[in-house]
mmCIF file of C-alpha atoms in Angstrom:
data_model
loop_
_atom_site.group_PDB
_atom_site.id
_atom_site.type_symbol
_atom_site.label_atom_id
_atom_site.label_comp_id
_atom_site.label_asym_id
_atom_site.label_seq_id
_atom_site.Cartn_x
_atom_site.Cartn_y
_atom_site.Cartn_z
ATOM 1 C CA GLU A 1 0.467 -28.180 6.671
ATOM 2 C CA SER A 2 -0.533 -30.718 9.615
ATOM 3 C CA TRP A 3 -2.625 -27.425 11.095
ATOM 4 C CA ALA A 4 -4.318 -27.196 7.808
ATOM 5 C CA ARG A 5 -4.535 -30.639 7.840
ATOM 6 C CA GLY A 6 -6.611 -30.647 10.948
ATOM 7 C CA ALA A 7 -8.173 -27.553 10.084
ATOM 8 C CA ARG A 8 -9.553 -29.295 6.676
ATOM 9 C CA ILE A 9 -7.648 -26.300 4.977
ATOM 10 C CA VAL A 10 -7.647 -26.718 1.129
ATOM 11 C CA THR A 11 -5.487 -24.329 -0.176
ATOM 12 C CA GLY A 12 -3.493 -21.320 0.595
ATOM 13 C CA PHE A 13 -2.330 -18.220 -1.049
ATOM 14 C CA LEU A 14 0.535 -16.579 0.600
ATOM 15 C CA ARG A 15 1.526 -12.589 -0.225
ATOM 16 C CA LEU A 16 5.231 -12.760 0.603
ATOM 17 C CA SER A 17 7.432 -9.945 2.273
ATOM 18 C CA LEU A 18 9.563 -7.870 0.049
ATOM 19 C CA PHE A 19 12.545 -8.243 2.531
ATOM 20 C CA GLU A 20 14.077 -11.811 1.505
ATOM 21 C CA GLU A 21 15.441 -12.176 4.875
ATOM 22 C CA GLN A 22 11.732 -12.410 6.132
ATOM 23 C CA LEU A 23 10.713 -15.323 4.044
ATOM 24 C CA LEU A 24 10.719 -18.749 5.254
ATOM 25 C CA ALA A 25 11.592 -21.691 2.862
ATOM 26 C CA ILE A 26 7.934 -22.986 2.048
ATOM 27 C CA PRO A 27 7.879 -25.624 -0.369
ATOM 28 C CA GLY A 28 6.267 -24.750 -4.389
ATOM 29 C CA PRO A 29 6.812 -22.018 -6.856
ATOM 30 C CA ARG A 30 6.555 -18.370 -6.604
ATOM 31 C CA VAL A 31 5.024 -15.963 -8.904
ATOM 32 C CA GLU A 32 6.332 -12.559 -9.058
ATOM 33 C CA ARG A 33 3.660 -10.211 -9.474
ATOM 34 C CA MET A 34 5.296 -6.731 -9.946
ATOM 35 C CA THR A 35 8.040 -4.725 -8.709
ATOM 36 C CA ASN A 36 7.584 -2.400 -5.369
ATOM 37 C CA VAL A 37 9.577 0.524 -4.554
ATOM 38 C CA VAL A 38 11.137 0.586 -0.706
ATOM 39 C CA ARG A 39 13.120 3.631 0.511
ATOM 40 C CA SER A 40 15.892 2.827 2.401
ATOM 41 C CA LEU A 41 16.449 5.142 5.540
ATOM 42 C CA ASP A 42 19.997 4.434 6.599
ATOM 43 C CA LEU A 43 21.201 7.794 4.985
ATOM 44 C CA ASP A 44 21.153 11.298 6.188
ATOM 45 C CA ASP A 45 19.951 14.291 4.960
ATOM 46 C CA GLU A 46 22.646 15.043 2.938
ATOM 47 C CA ALA A 47 22.850 11.679 1.122
ATOM 48 C CA LEU A 48 19.264 10.972 1.262
ATOM 49 C CA TRP A 49 18.184 14.254 -0.582
ATOM 50 C CA SER A 50 20.995 13.401 -3.499
ATOM 51 C CA ASP A 51 19.623 10.114 -3.761
ATOM 52 C CA TYR A 52 16.140 11.521 -4.948
ATOM 53 C CA ALA A 53 15.227 12.315 -8.307
ATOM 54 C CA HIS A 54 15.840 15.812 -9.330
ATOM 55 C CA LYS A 55 12.093 16.440 -9.918
ATOM 56 C CA VAL A 56 11.693 15.202 -6.356
ATOM 57 C CA ARG A 57 14.024 18.005 -5.188
ATOM 58 C CA LYS A 58 12.639 20.438 -7.165
ATOM 59 C CA ASN A 59 8.873 19.885 -5.809
ATOM 60 C CA VAL A 60 10.152 20.005 -2.523
ATOM 61 C CA LYS A 61 11.443 23.068 -2.647
ATOM 62 C CA ARG A 62 8.445 24.757 -4.753
ATOM 63 C CA ALA A 63 6.354 23.480 -1.465
ATOM 64 C CA ARG A 64 8.374 25.179 1.000
ATOM 65 C CA LYS A 65 7.819 28.369 -0.858
ATOM 66 C CA HIS A 66 4.438 27.769 -0.684
ATOM 67 C CA GLU A 67 5.232 28.028 3.308
ATOM 68 C CA LEU A 68 3.395 24.361 3.387
ATOM 69 C CA VAL A 69 3.683 22.516 7.187
ATOM 70 C CA VAL A 70 3.909 18.569 7.821
ATOM 71 C CA GLU A 71 1.976 17.302 10.830
ATOM 72 C CA PHE A 72 2.265 14.147 12.150
ATOM 73 C CA ASP A 73 -1.313 12.706 13.440
ATOM 74 C CA GLU A 74 -0.608 9.401 15.911
ATOM 75 C CA THR A 75 -3.778 9.798 17.547
ATOM 76 C CA GLY A 76 -6.574 10.041 14.598
ATOM 77 C CA SER A 77 -7.418 13.414 15.541
ATOM 78 C CA GLY A 78 -7.511 14.475 12.039
ATOM 79 C CA LEU A 79 -9.724 11.417 10.816
ATOM 80 C CA ASP A 80 -12.291 14.246 9.086
ATOM 81 C CA ASP A 81 -9.795 15.741 6.971
ATOM 82 C CA PHE A 82 -8.232 12.752 5.983
ATOM 83 C CA LEU A 83 -11.708 11.280 5.197
ATOM 84 C CA GLN A 84 -12.785 14.238 2.751
ATOM 85 C CA ILE A 85 -9.337 14.228 0.840
ATOM 86 C CA TYR A 86 -8.866 10.268 0.713
ATOM 87 C CA LEU A 87 -12.478 9.964 -0.750
ATOM 88 C CA GLY A 88 -12.345 12.958 -2.980
ATOM 89 C CA THR A 89 -9.399 11.629 -4.572
ATOM 90 C CA MET A 90 -10.759 8.190 -5.081
ATOM 91 C CA GLU A 91 -13.821 9.470 -6.674
ATOM 92 C CA ARG A 92 -11.867 12.051 -9.402
ATOM 93 C CA ARG A 93 -9.570 8.689 -10.320
ATOM 94 C CA GLU A 94 -12.799 6.728 -10.903
ATOM 95 C CA ALA A 95 -11.443 4.039 -8.344
ATOM 96 C CA ALA A 96 -12.737 0.394 -8.113
ATOM 97 C CA ASN A 97 -14.887 -0.210 -5.157
ATOM 98 C CA SER A 98 -12.548 -1.881 -2.976
ATOM 99 C CA PHE A 99 -11.198 1.329 -2.268
ATOM 100 C CA TYR A 100 -14.138 3.121 -0.914
ATOM 101 C CA PHE A 101 -13.015 1.807 2.853
ATOM 102 C CA GLU A 102 -16.475 2.740 5.302
ATOM 103 C CA ARG A 103 -15.149 5.226 8.303
ATOM 104 C CA ARG A 104 -15.288 2.926 10.823
ATOM 105 C CA PHE A 105 -12.792 0.793 9.021
ATOM 106 C CA PHE A 106 -10.332 3.539 10.002
ATOM 107 C CA GLU A 107 -11.910 4.055 13.538
ATOM 108 C CA ARG A 108 -10.871 0.644 13.916
ATOM 109 C CA VAL A 109 -7.201 1.280 12.625
ATOM 110 C CA ILE A 110 -7.319 3.906 15.193
ATOM 111 C CA ASP A 111 -8.785 2.221 18.223
ATOM 112 C CA GLU A 112 -7.166 -1.264 17.693
ATOM 113 C CA LEU A 113 -3.842 -0.199 16.466
ATOM 114 C CA PRO A 114 -2.340 2.427 18.629
ATOM 115 C CA GLY A 115 1.204 3.054 17.920
ATOM 116 C CA SER A 116 1.125 1.372 14.561
ATOM 117 C CA PHE A 117 -0.188 3.894 12.541
ATOM 118 C CA VAL A 118 0.270 7.552 11.668
ATOM 119 C CA PHE A 119 -1.557 10.137 9.811
ATOM 120 C CA VAL A 120 0.666 12.758 7.902
ATOM 121 C CA HIS A 121 -1.312 16.081 6.943
ATOM 122 C CA VAL A 122 0.547 18.780 4.809
ATOM 123 C CA ARG A 123 -1.690 22.273 5.959
ATOM 124 C CA ALA A 124 -1.583 25.387 3.678
ATOM 125 C CA LEU A 125 -1.356 28.804 5.272
ATOM 126 C CA ASP A 126 -4.897 28.869 5.723
ATOM 127 C CA ARG A 127 -4.464 25.734 8.286
ATOM 128 C CA SER A 128 -6.557 23.582 5.599
ATOM 129 C CA VAL A 129 -5.020 20.222 5.040
ATOM 130 C CA VAL A 130 -4.278 19.746 1.366
ATOM 131 C CA SER A 131 -2.490 16.160 0.982
ATOM 132 C CA THR A 132 -2.645 13.606 3.716
ATOM 133 C CA GLU A 133 -1.908 9.633 4.315
ATOM 134 C CA LEU A 134 -2.139 6.996 6.624
ATOM 135 C CA VAL A 135 1.024 5.605 7.057
ATOM 136 C CA LEU A 136 0.975 2.058 8.691
ATOM 137 C CA LEU A 137 4.636 0.709 11.204
ATOM 138 C CA SER A 138 5.970 -2.102 12.359
ATOM 139 C CA ALA A 139 9.203 -2.561 14.664
ATOM 140 C CA ARG A 140 11.304 -1.371 11.887
ATOM 141 C CA THR A 141 9.439 -0.832 8.592
ATOM 142 C CA ALA A 142 6.616 1.345 7.554
ATOM 143 C CA TYR A 143 4.195 1.194 5.095
ATOM 144 C CA SER A 144 2.471 3.516 2.896
ATOM 145 C CA PHE A 145 -0.940 2.874 2.742
ATOM 146 C CA LEU A 146 -3.863 5.332 1.476
ATOM 147 C CA GLY A 147 -4.102 9.127 1.266
ATOM 148 C CA GLY A 148 -4.978 11.427 -1.272
ATOM 149 C CA THR A 149 -4.323 15.474 -2.320
ATOM 150 C CA ARG A 150 -6.661 18.334 -3.187
ATOM 151 C CA GLU A 151 -6.898 18.839 -6.734
ATOM 152 C CA GLU A 152 -6.449 22.917 -6.496
ATOM 153 C CA ALA A 153 -3.153 22.259 -4.333
ATOM 154 C CA PHE A 154 -1.346 20.226 -6.929
ATOM 155 C CA ALA A 155 0.487 22.943 -8.141
ATOM 156 C CA MET A 156 2.313 23.754 -4.470
ATOM 157 C CA ARG A 157 3.476 19.867 -4.523
ATOM 158 C CA PRO A 158 2.203 19.301 -1.440
ATOM 159 C CA ASN A 159 2.763 15.177 -1.588
ATOM 160 C CA ASP A 160 6.270 15.522 -2.656
ATOM 161 C CA LEU A 161 6.948 17.272 0.477
ATOM 162 C CA LEU A 162 4.741 14.950 2.683
ATOM 163 C CA LYS A 163 6.646 12.208 1.575
ATOM 164 C CA HIS A 164 9.931 13.881 2.212
ATOM 165 C CA GLU A 165 8.964 14.932 5.351
ATOM 166 C CA THR A 166 7.765 11.282 6.605
ATOM 167 C CA ILE A 167 10.705 9.574 4.990
ATOM 168 C CA ARG A 168 12.672 11.647 7.763
ATOM 169 C CA TRP A 169 10.391 11.375 10.678
ATOM 170 C CA LEU A 170 10.200 7.797 10.455
ATOM 171 C CA ARG A 171 13.992 7.358 9.692
ATOM 172 C CA GLU A 172 14.410 9.637 13.109
ATOM 173 C CA SER A 173 11.882 7.007 14.863
ATOM 174 C CA GLY A 174 14.357 4.026 14.310
ATOM 175 C CA ARG A 175 12.580 2.508 11.163
ATOM 176 C CA GLU A 176 14.861 1.170 8.149
ATOM 177 C CA ALA A 177 12.866 1.072 5.485
ATOM 178 C CA PHE A 178 9.688 2.619 4.194
ATOM 179 C CA VAL A 179 7.592 0.616 1.591
ATOM 180 C CA LEU A 180 5.961 3.227 -0.979
ATOM 181 C CA GLY A 181 4.217 0.160 -3.130
ATOM 182 C CA GLY A 182 3.978 -0.165 -6.528
ATOM 183 C CA GLY A 183 1.484 1.331 -9.297
ATOM 184 C CA TYR A 184 -1.944 -0.037 -10.866
ATOM 185 C CA GLY A 185 0.298 -2.123 -13.382
ATOM 186 C CA ALA A 186 3.745 -2.284 -14.579
ATOM 187 C CA ASP A 187 5.849 0.873 -14.944
ATOM 188 C CA ASP A 188 2.735 3.420 -14.635
ATOM 189 C CA GLY A 189 3.034 6.416 -13.549
ATOM 190 C CA ILE A 190 2.176 5.742 -9.930
ATOM 191 C CA TYR A 191 5.061 3.889 -9.734
ATOM 192 C CA ARG A 192 7.198 6.176 -11.641
ATOM 193 C CA TYR A 193 5.937 8.908 -8.698
ATOM 194 C CA LYS A 194 7.020 6.423 -6.200
ATOM 195 C CA LYS A 195 10.588 5.421 -7.698
ATOM 196 C CA ALA A 196 11.455 9.303 -7.849
ATOM 197 C CA PHE A 197 11.841 9.183 -4.161
ATOM 198 C CA ALA A 198 14.132 5.874 -3.864
ATOM 199 C CA PRO A 199 15.755 5.198 -7.652
ATOM 200 C CA HIS A 200 17.565 2.071 -6.668
ATOM 201 C CA GLY A 201 14.774 0.606 -4.236
ATOM 202 C CA ASP A 202 12.767 -1.762 -6.245
ATOM 203 C CA ARG A 203 11.724 -5.103 -4.939
ATOM 204 C CA VAL A 204 10.133 -7.703 -6.309
ATOM 205 C CA PHE A 205 6.647 -8.581 -5.331
ATOM 206 C CA SER A 206 5.651 -12.547 -5.134
ATOM 207 C CA THR A 207 3.065 -14.571 -4.388
ATOM 208 C CA GLN A 208 2.974 -18.622 -3.484
ATOM 209 C CA SER A 209 -0.074 -20.630 -3.786
ATOM 210 C CA LEU A 210 -0.366 -23.418 -1.786
ATOM 211 C CA VAL A 211 -2.537 -27.188 -2.622
ATOM 212 C CA LEU A 212 -2.788 -28.446 0.784
ATOM 213 C CA ASP A 213 -4.941 -31.292 0.202
ATOM 214 C CA PRO A 214 -5.088 -32.182 -3.930
ATOM 215 C CA THR A 215 -8.175 -34.311 -3.309
ATOM 216 C CA GLY A 216 -10.028 -32.168 -1.713
ATOM 217 C CA PHE A 217 -8.964 -29.265 -4.428
ATOM 218 C CA ASP A 218 -9.766 -32.025 -6.969
ATOM 219 C CA ARG A 219 -13.450 -32.052 -5.567
ATOM 220 C CA LEU A 220 -14.101 -28.105 -5.109
ATOM 221 C CA MET A 221 -12.974 -27.793 -9.044
ATOM 222 C CA THR A 222 -15.224 -30.762 -10.186
ATOM 223 C CA THR A 223 -18.208 -29.089 -7.770
ATOM 224 C CA ARG A 224 -18.039 -25.840 -8.927
ATOM 225 C CA GLU A 225 -17.800 -26.990 -12.562
ATOM 226 C CA ARG A 226 -21.215 -29.266 -12.000
ATOM 227 C CA TRP A 227 -22.427 -26.172 -10.214
ATOM 228 C CA GLU A 228 -22.186 -23.872 -13.100
ATOM 229 C CA ASN A 229 -23.957 -26.152 -15.605
ATOM 230 C CA ASP A 230 -26.621 -26.834 -13.526
ATOM 231 C CA GLN A 231 -27.494 -22.999 -13.958
ATOM 232 C CA GLY A 232 -26.917 -23.346 -17.287
ATOM 233 C CA ARG A 233 -23.525 -21.735 -18.288
ATOM 234 C CA PRO A 234 -20.232 -23.088 -19.087
ATOM 235 C CA TRP A 235 -17.072 -22.461 -17.018
ATOM 236 C CA SER A 236 -13.561 -22.471 -16.663
ATOM 237 C CA PRO A 237 -11.415 -20.639 -14.204
ATOM 238 C CA ALA A 238 -10.288 -17.370 -14.676
ATOM 239 C CA GLU A 239 -6.933 -18.082 -15.643
ATOM 240 C CA GLY A 240 -3.780 -16.747 -13.045
ATOM 241 C CA PHE A 241 -6.947 -16.800 -10.383
ATOM 242 C CA PHE A 242 -6.633 -18.886 -7.006
ATOM 243 C CA PRO A 243 -8.075 -20.502 -5.812
ATOM 244 C CA PRO A 244 -9.054 -21.546 -9.365
ATOM 245 C CA TYR A 245 -12.570 -22.972 -7.845
ATOM 246 C CA ARG A 246 -13.344 -19.378 -6.433
ATOM 247 C CA SER A 247 -12.918 -17.579 -9.868
#
């Protein structure tokens, strides 16, 4: 708070950790946004396999019958394959513009975060990449970030194998948890797909909104409303958006 006053910071918006032991006791209400799925990695192979939903085990077996191979790329040498599949997946899903990252974004990950990422590629018998994912790494935790699968490879279930082998690789590398994330909305298909890998791994994702300078906050609200009125359009802040003067 002292730093914020000196830096003339009016508001703060915090995306809180999924792990309670990592959270500071910051005053103010938390807002529960959605449920994320976290795969605990403290199980041996047999216990881990048993903890998956039945459909995951079935799909991994199918992928193995197709002789798919999983590779772990810690240098980013397979970036071209990743981009082709990732961007194709975003187009197929008609994803929002915010999901279209330029090549330079991924090049910066590779150049500036060595040891903190791994690209996971699934190759078919002809050596083509059919599914791929960028996983971010911290000391104890890994985060499923971005990825995709070729539509023509769906029947081989490559992404189930990718997730399973990634979980095993992360465990062997000493990580304790794999954050699979959530869906676009509550209990949608993407969330249910991820939950099948960790049926007991629900964690609530929360945010916290801070008003650090109440006087400045009121001034910004008034200024925004006056500016909008001067443009000839009525204005009121969007419900649930913080800070409201930027909605």
